[in-house]
Protein backbone atom coordinates (compact mmCIF):
# COMPACT_ATOMS: atom_id res chain seq x y z
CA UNK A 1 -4.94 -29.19 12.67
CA UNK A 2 -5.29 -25.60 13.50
CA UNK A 3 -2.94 -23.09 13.09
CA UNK A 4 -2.08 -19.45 14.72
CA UNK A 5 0.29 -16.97 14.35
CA UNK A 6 0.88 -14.48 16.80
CA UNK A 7 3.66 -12.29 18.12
CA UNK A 8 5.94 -12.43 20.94
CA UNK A 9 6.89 -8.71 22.57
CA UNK A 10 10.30 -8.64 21.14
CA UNK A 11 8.61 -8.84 17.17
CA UNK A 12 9.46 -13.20 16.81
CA UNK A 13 6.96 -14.94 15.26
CA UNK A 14 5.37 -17.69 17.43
CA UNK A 15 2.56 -20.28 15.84
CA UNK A 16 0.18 -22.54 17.54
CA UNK A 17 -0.61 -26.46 16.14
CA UNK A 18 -3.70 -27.13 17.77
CA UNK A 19 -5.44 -30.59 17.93
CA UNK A 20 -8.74 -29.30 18.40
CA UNK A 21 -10.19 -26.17 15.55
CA UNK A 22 -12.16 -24.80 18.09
CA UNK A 23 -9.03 -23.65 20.60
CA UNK A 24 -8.26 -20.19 20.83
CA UNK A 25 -4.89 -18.61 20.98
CA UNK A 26 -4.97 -14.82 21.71
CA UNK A 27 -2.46 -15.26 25.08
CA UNK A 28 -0.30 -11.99 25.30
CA UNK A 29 3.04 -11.96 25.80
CA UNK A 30 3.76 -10.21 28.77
CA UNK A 31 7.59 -9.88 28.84
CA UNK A 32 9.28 -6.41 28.48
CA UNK A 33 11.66 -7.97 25.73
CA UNK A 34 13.72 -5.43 23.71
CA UNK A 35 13.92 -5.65 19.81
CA UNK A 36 16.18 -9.32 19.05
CA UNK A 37 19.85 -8.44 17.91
CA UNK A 38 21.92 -10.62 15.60
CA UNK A 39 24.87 -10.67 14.16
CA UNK A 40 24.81 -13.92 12.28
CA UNK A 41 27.41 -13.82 9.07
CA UNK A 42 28.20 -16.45 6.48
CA UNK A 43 31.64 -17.15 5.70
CA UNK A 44 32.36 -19.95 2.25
CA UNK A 45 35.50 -21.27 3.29
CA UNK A 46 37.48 -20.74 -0.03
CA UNK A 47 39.59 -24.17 0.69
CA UNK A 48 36.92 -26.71 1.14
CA UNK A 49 34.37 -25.07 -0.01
CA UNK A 50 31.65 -25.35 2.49
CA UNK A 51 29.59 -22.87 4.56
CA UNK A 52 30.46 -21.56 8.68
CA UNK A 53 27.78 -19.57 10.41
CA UNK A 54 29.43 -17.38 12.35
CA UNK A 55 27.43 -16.05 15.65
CA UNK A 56 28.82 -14.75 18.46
CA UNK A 57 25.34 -13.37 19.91
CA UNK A 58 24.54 -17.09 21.02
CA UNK A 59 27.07 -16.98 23.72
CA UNK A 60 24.68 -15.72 25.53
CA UNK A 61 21.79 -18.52 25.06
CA UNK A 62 19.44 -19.75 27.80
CA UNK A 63 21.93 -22.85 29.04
CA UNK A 64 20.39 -25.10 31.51
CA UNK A 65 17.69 -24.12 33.29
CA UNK A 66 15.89 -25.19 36.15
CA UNK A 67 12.96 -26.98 35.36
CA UNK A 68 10.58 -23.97 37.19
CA UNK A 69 12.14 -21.78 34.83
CA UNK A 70 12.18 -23.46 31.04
CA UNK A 71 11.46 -21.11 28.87
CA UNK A 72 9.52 -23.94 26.80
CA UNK A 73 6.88 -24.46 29.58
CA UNK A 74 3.58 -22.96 29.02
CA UNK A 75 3.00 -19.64 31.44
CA UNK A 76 1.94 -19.92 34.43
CA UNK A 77 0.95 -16.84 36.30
CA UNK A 78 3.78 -14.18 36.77
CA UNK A 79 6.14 -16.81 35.32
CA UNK A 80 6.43 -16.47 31.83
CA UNK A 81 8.11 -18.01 29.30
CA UNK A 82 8.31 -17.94 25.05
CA UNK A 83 4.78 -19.37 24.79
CA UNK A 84 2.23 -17.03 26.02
CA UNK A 85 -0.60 -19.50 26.22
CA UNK A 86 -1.00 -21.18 29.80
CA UNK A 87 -1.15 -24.48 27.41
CA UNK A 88 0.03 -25.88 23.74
CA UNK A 89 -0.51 -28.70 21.79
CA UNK A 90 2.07 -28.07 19.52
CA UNK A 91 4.37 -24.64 18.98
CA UNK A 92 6.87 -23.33 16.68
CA UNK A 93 8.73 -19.90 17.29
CA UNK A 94 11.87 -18.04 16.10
CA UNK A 95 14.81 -18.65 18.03
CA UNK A 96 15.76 -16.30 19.96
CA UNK A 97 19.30 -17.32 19.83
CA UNK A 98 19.37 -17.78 16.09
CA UNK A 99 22.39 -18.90 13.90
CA UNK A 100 20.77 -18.03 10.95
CA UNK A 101 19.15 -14.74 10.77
CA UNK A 102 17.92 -12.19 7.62
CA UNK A 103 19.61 -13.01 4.72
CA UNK A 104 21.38 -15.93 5.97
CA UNK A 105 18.59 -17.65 6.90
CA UNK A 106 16.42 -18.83 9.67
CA UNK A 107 16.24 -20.69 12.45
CA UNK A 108 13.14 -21.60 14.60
CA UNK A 109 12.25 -23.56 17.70
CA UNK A 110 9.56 -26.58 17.63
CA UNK A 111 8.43 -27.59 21.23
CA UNK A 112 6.94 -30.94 20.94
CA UNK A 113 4.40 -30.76 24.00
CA UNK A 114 3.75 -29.15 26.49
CA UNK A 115 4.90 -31.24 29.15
CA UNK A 116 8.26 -31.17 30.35
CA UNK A 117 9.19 -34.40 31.14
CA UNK A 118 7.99 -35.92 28.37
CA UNK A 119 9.71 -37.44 24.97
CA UNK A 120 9.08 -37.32 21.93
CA UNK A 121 8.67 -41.09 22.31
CA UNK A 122 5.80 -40.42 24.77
CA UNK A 123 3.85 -38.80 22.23
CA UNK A 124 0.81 -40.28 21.57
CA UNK A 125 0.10 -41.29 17.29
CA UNK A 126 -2.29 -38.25 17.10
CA UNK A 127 0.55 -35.26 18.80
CA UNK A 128 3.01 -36.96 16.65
CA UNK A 129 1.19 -37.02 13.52
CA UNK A 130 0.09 -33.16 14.47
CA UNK A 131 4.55 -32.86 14.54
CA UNK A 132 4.70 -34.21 11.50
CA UNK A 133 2.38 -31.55 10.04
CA UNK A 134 3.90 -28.77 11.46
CA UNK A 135 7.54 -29.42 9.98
CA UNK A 136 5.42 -30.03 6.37
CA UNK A 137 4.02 -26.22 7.07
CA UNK A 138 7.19 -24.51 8.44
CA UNK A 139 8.96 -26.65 5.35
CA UNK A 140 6.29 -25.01 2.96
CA UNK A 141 6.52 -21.22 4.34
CA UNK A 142 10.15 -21.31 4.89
CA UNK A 143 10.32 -22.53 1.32
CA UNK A 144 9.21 -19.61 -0.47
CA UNK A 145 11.36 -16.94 1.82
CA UNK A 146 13.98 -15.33 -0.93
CA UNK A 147 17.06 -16.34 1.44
CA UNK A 148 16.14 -19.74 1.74
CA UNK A 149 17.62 -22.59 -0.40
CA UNK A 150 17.31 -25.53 2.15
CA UNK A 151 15.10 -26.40 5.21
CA UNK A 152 16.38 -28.71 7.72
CA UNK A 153 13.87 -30.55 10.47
CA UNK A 154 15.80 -32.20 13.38
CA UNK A 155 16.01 -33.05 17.07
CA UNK A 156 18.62 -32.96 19.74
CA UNK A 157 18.05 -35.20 22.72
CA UNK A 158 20.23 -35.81 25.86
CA UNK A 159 22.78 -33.58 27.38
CA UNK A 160 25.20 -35.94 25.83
CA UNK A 161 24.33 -34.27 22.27
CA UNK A 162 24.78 -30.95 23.86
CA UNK A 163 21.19 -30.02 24.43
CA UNK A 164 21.21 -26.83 26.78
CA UNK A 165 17.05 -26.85 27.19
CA UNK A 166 15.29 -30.11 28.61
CA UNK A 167 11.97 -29.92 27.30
CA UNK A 168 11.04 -31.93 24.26
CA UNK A 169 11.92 -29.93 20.71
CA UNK A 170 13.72 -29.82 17.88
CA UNK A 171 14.97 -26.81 15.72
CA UNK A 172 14.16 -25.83 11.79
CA UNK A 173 17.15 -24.38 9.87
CA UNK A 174 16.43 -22.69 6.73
CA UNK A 175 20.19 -22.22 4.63
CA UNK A 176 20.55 -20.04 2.31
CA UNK A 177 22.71 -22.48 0.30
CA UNK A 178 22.72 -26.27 -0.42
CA UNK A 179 24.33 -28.17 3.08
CA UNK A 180 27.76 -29.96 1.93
CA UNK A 181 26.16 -33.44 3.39
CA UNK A 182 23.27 -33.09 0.91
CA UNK A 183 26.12 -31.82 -1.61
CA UNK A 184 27.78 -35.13 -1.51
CA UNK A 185 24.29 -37.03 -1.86
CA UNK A 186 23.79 -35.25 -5.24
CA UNK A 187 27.01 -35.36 -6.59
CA UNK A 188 26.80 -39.34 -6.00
CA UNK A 189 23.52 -39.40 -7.69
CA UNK A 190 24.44 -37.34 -10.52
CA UNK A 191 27.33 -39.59 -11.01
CA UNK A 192 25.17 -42.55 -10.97
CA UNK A 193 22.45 -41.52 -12.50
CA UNK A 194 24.98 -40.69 -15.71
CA UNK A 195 26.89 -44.41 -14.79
CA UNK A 196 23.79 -46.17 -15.39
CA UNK A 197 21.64 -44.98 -18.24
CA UNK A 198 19.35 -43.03 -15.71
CA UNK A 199 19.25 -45.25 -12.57
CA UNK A 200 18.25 -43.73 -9.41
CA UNK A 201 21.00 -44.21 -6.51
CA UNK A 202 18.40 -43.71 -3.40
CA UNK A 203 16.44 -46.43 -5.14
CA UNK A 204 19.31 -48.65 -5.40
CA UNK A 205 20.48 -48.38 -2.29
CA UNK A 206 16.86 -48.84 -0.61
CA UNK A 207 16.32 -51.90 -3.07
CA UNK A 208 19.71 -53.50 -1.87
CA UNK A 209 18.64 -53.14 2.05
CA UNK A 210 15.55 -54.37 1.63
CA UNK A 211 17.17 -57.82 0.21
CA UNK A 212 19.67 -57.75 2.97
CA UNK A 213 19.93 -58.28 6.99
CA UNK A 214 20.01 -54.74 8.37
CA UNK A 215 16.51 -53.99 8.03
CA UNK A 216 15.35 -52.96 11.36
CA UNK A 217 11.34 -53.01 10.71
CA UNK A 218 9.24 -52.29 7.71
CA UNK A 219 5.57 -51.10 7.09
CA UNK A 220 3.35 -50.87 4.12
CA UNK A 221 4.61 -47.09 3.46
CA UNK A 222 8.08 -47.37 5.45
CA UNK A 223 11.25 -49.14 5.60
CA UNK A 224 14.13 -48.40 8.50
CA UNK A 225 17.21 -50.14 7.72
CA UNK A 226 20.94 -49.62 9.11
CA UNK A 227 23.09 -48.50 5.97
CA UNK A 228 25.66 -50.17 5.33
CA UNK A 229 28.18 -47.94 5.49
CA UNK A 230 27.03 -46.52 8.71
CA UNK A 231 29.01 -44.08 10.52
CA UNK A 232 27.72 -44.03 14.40
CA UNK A 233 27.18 -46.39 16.47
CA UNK A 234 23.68 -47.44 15.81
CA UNK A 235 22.33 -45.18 13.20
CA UNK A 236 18.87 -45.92 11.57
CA UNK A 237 17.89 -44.26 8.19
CA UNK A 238 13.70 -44.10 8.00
CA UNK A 239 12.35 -43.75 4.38
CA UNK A 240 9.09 -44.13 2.44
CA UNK A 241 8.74 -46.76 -0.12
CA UNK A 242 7.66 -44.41 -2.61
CA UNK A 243 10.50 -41.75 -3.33
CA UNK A 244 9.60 -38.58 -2.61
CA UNK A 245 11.68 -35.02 -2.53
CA UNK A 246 10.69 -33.44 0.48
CA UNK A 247 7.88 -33.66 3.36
CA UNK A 248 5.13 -31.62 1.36
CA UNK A 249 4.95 -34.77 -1.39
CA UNK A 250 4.11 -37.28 1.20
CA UNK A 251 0.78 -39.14 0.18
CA UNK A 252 -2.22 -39.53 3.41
CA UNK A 253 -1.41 -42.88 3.54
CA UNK A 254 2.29 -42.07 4.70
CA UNK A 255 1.33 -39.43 6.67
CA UNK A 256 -1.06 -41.46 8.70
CA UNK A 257 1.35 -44.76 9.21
CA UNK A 258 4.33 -42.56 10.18
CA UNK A 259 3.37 -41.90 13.84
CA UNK A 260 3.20 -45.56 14.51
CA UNK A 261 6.57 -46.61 12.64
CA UNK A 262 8.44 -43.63 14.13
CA UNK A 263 7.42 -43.95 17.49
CA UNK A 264 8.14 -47.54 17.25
CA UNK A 265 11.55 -47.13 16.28
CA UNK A 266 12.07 -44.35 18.96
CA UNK A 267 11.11 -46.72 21.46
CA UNK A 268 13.72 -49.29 20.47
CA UNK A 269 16.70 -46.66 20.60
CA UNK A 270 15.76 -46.11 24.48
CA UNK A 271 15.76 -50.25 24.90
CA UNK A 272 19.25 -50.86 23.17
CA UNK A 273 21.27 -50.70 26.36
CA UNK A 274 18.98 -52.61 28.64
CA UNK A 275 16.90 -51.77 31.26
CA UNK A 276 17.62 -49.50 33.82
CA UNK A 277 19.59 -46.96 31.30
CA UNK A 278 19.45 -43.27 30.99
CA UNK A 279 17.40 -42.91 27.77
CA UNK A 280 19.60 -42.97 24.42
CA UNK A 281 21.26 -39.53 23.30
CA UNK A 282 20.19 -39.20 19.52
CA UNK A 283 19.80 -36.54 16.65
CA UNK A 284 17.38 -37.22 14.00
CA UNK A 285 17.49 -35.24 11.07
CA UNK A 286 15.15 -35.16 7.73
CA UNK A 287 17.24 -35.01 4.46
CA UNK A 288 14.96 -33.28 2.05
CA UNK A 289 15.52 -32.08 -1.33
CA UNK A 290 17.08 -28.14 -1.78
CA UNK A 291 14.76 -25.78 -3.23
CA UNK A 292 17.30 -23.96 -5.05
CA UNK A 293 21.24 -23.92 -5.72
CA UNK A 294 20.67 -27.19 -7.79
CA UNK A 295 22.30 -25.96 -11.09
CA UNK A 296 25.79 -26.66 -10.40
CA UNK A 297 24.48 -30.21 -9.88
CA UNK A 298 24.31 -31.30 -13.96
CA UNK A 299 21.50 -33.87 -14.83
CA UNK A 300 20.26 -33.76 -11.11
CA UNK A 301 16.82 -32.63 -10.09
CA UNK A 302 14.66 -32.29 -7.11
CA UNK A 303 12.67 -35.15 -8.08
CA UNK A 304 16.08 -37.37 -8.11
CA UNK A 305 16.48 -36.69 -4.37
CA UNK A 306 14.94 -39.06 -1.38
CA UNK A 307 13.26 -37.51 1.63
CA UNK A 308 14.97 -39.61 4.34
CA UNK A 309 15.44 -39.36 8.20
CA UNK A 310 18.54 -40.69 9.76
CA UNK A 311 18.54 -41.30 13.36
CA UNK A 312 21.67 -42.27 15.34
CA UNK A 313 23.04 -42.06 18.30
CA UNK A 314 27.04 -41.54 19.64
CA UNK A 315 26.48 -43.99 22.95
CA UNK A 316 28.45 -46.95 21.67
CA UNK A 317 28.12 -49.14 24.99
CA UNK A 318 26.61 -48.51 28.16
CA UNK A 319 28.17 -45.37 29.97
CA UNK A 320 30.45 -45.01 26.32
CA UNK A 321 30.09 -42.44 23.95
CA UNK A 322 31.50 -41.94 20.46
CA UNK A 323 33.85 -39.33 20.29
CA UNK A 324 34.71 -37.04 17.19
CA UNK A 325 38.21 -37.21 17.47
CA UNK A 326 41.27 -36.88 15.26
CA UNK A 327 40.20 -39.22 12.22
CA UNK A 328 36.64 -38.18 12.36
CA UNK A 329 37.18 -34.06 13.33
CA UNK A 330 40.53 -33.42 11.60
CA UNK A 331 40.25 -35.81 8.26
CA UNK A 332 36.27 -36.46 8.29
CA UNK A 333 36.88 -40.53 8.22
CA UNK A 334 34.33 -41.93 10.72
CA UNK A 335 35.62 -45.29 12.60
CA UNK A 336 32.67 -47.05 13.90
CA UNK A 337 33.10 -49.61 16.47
CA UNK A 338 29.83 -51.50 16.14
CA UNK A 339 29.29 -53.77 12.96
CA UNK A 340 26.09 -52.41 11.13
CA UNK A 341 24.83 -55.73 10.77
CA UNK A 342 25.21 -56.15 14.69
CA UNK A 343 23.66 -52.96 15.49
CA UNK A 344 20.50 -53.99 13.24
CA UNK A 345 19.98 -57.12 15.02
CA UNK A 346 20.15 -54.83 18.22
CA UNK A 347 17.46 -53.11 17.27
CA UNK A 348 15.16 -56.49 15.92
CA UNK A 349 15.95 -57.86 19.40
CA UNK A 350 14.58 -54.80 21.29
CA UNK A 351 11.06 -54.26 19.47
CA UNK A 352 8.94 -53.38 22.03
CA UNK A 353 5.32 -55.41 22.71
């Protein structure tokens, strides 16, 4: 992997993931951007006790483009676009749009390929092992910025999800404090960590799937399972045998098998409804461990946490989604309509050849 930095005309940082060492990346960007405004603010809701970003610049984010005019494309001639180069392997860039900004944050853009009407599914082992090395390095520098507690790796796919830009990418947000989801995770491992005499929950829970029937496929280095107490409709948690806190303490031998095991299971999420579907809305998120704000979290540290990525999707049936609605949105109680168990043999059913 090779890796650039440059600079895009309004000041953004924009990096290049190059396959090849020998490519060059001294493109120009061309644009007569002014200087990026933000007024992203944190607010602690004093009730509950969580985090809300509050950022009313966004308003006015790119929202459905034509495909001539993504502003993930490469440039092409007098049409240009947040990547300079006429071609990419791989790209990350601050958002433009960010809801985390300064000292409450970051938030950056990770186009998967170049090619528009692609997936990340279509990626080829090599482009999405080059991926996975680009959210270990935008994990590792985001890391050491002073506002940064937590760094957050995901895609949003399908207009269903609310995805406003086509192209294939995800996002990185860097928090400046510990997300309440990960919150939860460490108060229930502190708790049973204290419970048992020193027992680590991840590995209990990944030891109890492994014996059971929602184990959707395995590898030598990797094991995706539906949890049992899954919330959406057919939601797929990917880990690595050996527990690990984050995506920098992945061994090679991970690294290398991931491609293959991700793009596997990928595949299978766009054959769960049968042929001749749209491909399956999904968000999948990596759950790695905070690199600060752990203190208020007694007995607990980084090393007790799992690196994880859940995958899941809120189609429940052909043409049905899963709506947020009054249990879920007012009280935070998900009802899922498809058994786990079911939704694992789905996904056995489905492997591709």
């Amino acid at each position: 992997m090779k890796k650039t930095s440059t600079r895009l005309a309004d000041g953004r940082e924009l990096i290049y993931y190059d396959l090849r060492d020998d490519s060059v990346r001294d493109a120009v960007d061309r644009r007569p951007l002014d200087p990026t405004v933000t007024t992203s603010e944190v607010r602690r809701d004093p009730l509950l006790g969580d985090s809300v970003a509050i950022a009313s610049h966004r308003q006015g984010r790119t929202y459905h483009p034509p495909a001539d005019e993504c502003p993930l494309c490469p440039s092409q001639g007098e049409r240009l676009s947040e990547i300079p180069d006429s071609s990419y392997d791989a790209v990350v860039f601050e958002n433009r749009f960010p809801s985390l900004a300064g000292d409450s944050g970051r938030c950056e853009v990770v186009c998967f390929t170049s090619d528009h009407n692609a997936s990340f599914a279509d990626l080829t082992e090599e482009q999405a092992r080059l991926v996975l090395d680009a959210w270990t390095d935008r994990t590792s520098e985001l890391s050491h910025l002073p506002s940064v507690d937590q760094v957050f790796c995901f895609e949003n796919r399908g207009a269903e999800i609310g995805v406003t830009l086509g192209h294939p990418h995800g996002q990185i947000y860097a928090y400046p404090f510990t997300t309440p989801r990960t919150a939860l995770m460490l108060r229930s491992v502190a708790a049973h960590k204290e419970a048992t005499g020193g027992e680590n929950l991840f590995d209990a829970v990944l030891e109890r799937e492994l014996e059971g029937e929602r184990v959707v496929l395995e590898s030598e280095h990797w094991v995706a399972f539906v949890p049992y107490a899954a919330h959406w409709p057919y939601e797929v948690h990917l880990y690595p045998r050996r527990r690990v806190p984050d995506l920098l303490a992945l061994d090679e031998e991970a690294r290398t098998e991931f491609p293959q095991v991700y793009l596997e299971l990928l595949r299978r999420f766009d054959r769960i409804f049968g042929e001749g579907e749209p491909p399956t809305p999904y968000i999948a998120a990596w759950h790695q461990a905070p690199f600060g704000g752990l203190e208020e979290f007694d007995g607990v540290n980084r090393d007790d946490f799992a690196l994880h990525l859940e995958l899941f999707t809120i189609r429940r049936t052909s043409g049905k989604l899963k709506f947020l609605a009054g249990s879920e949105s007012g009280m935070n109680v998900f009802i899922n309509d498809v058994p786990p168990e079911r939704a694992a043999e789905r996904l056995r059913e489905v492997a591709s050849s």
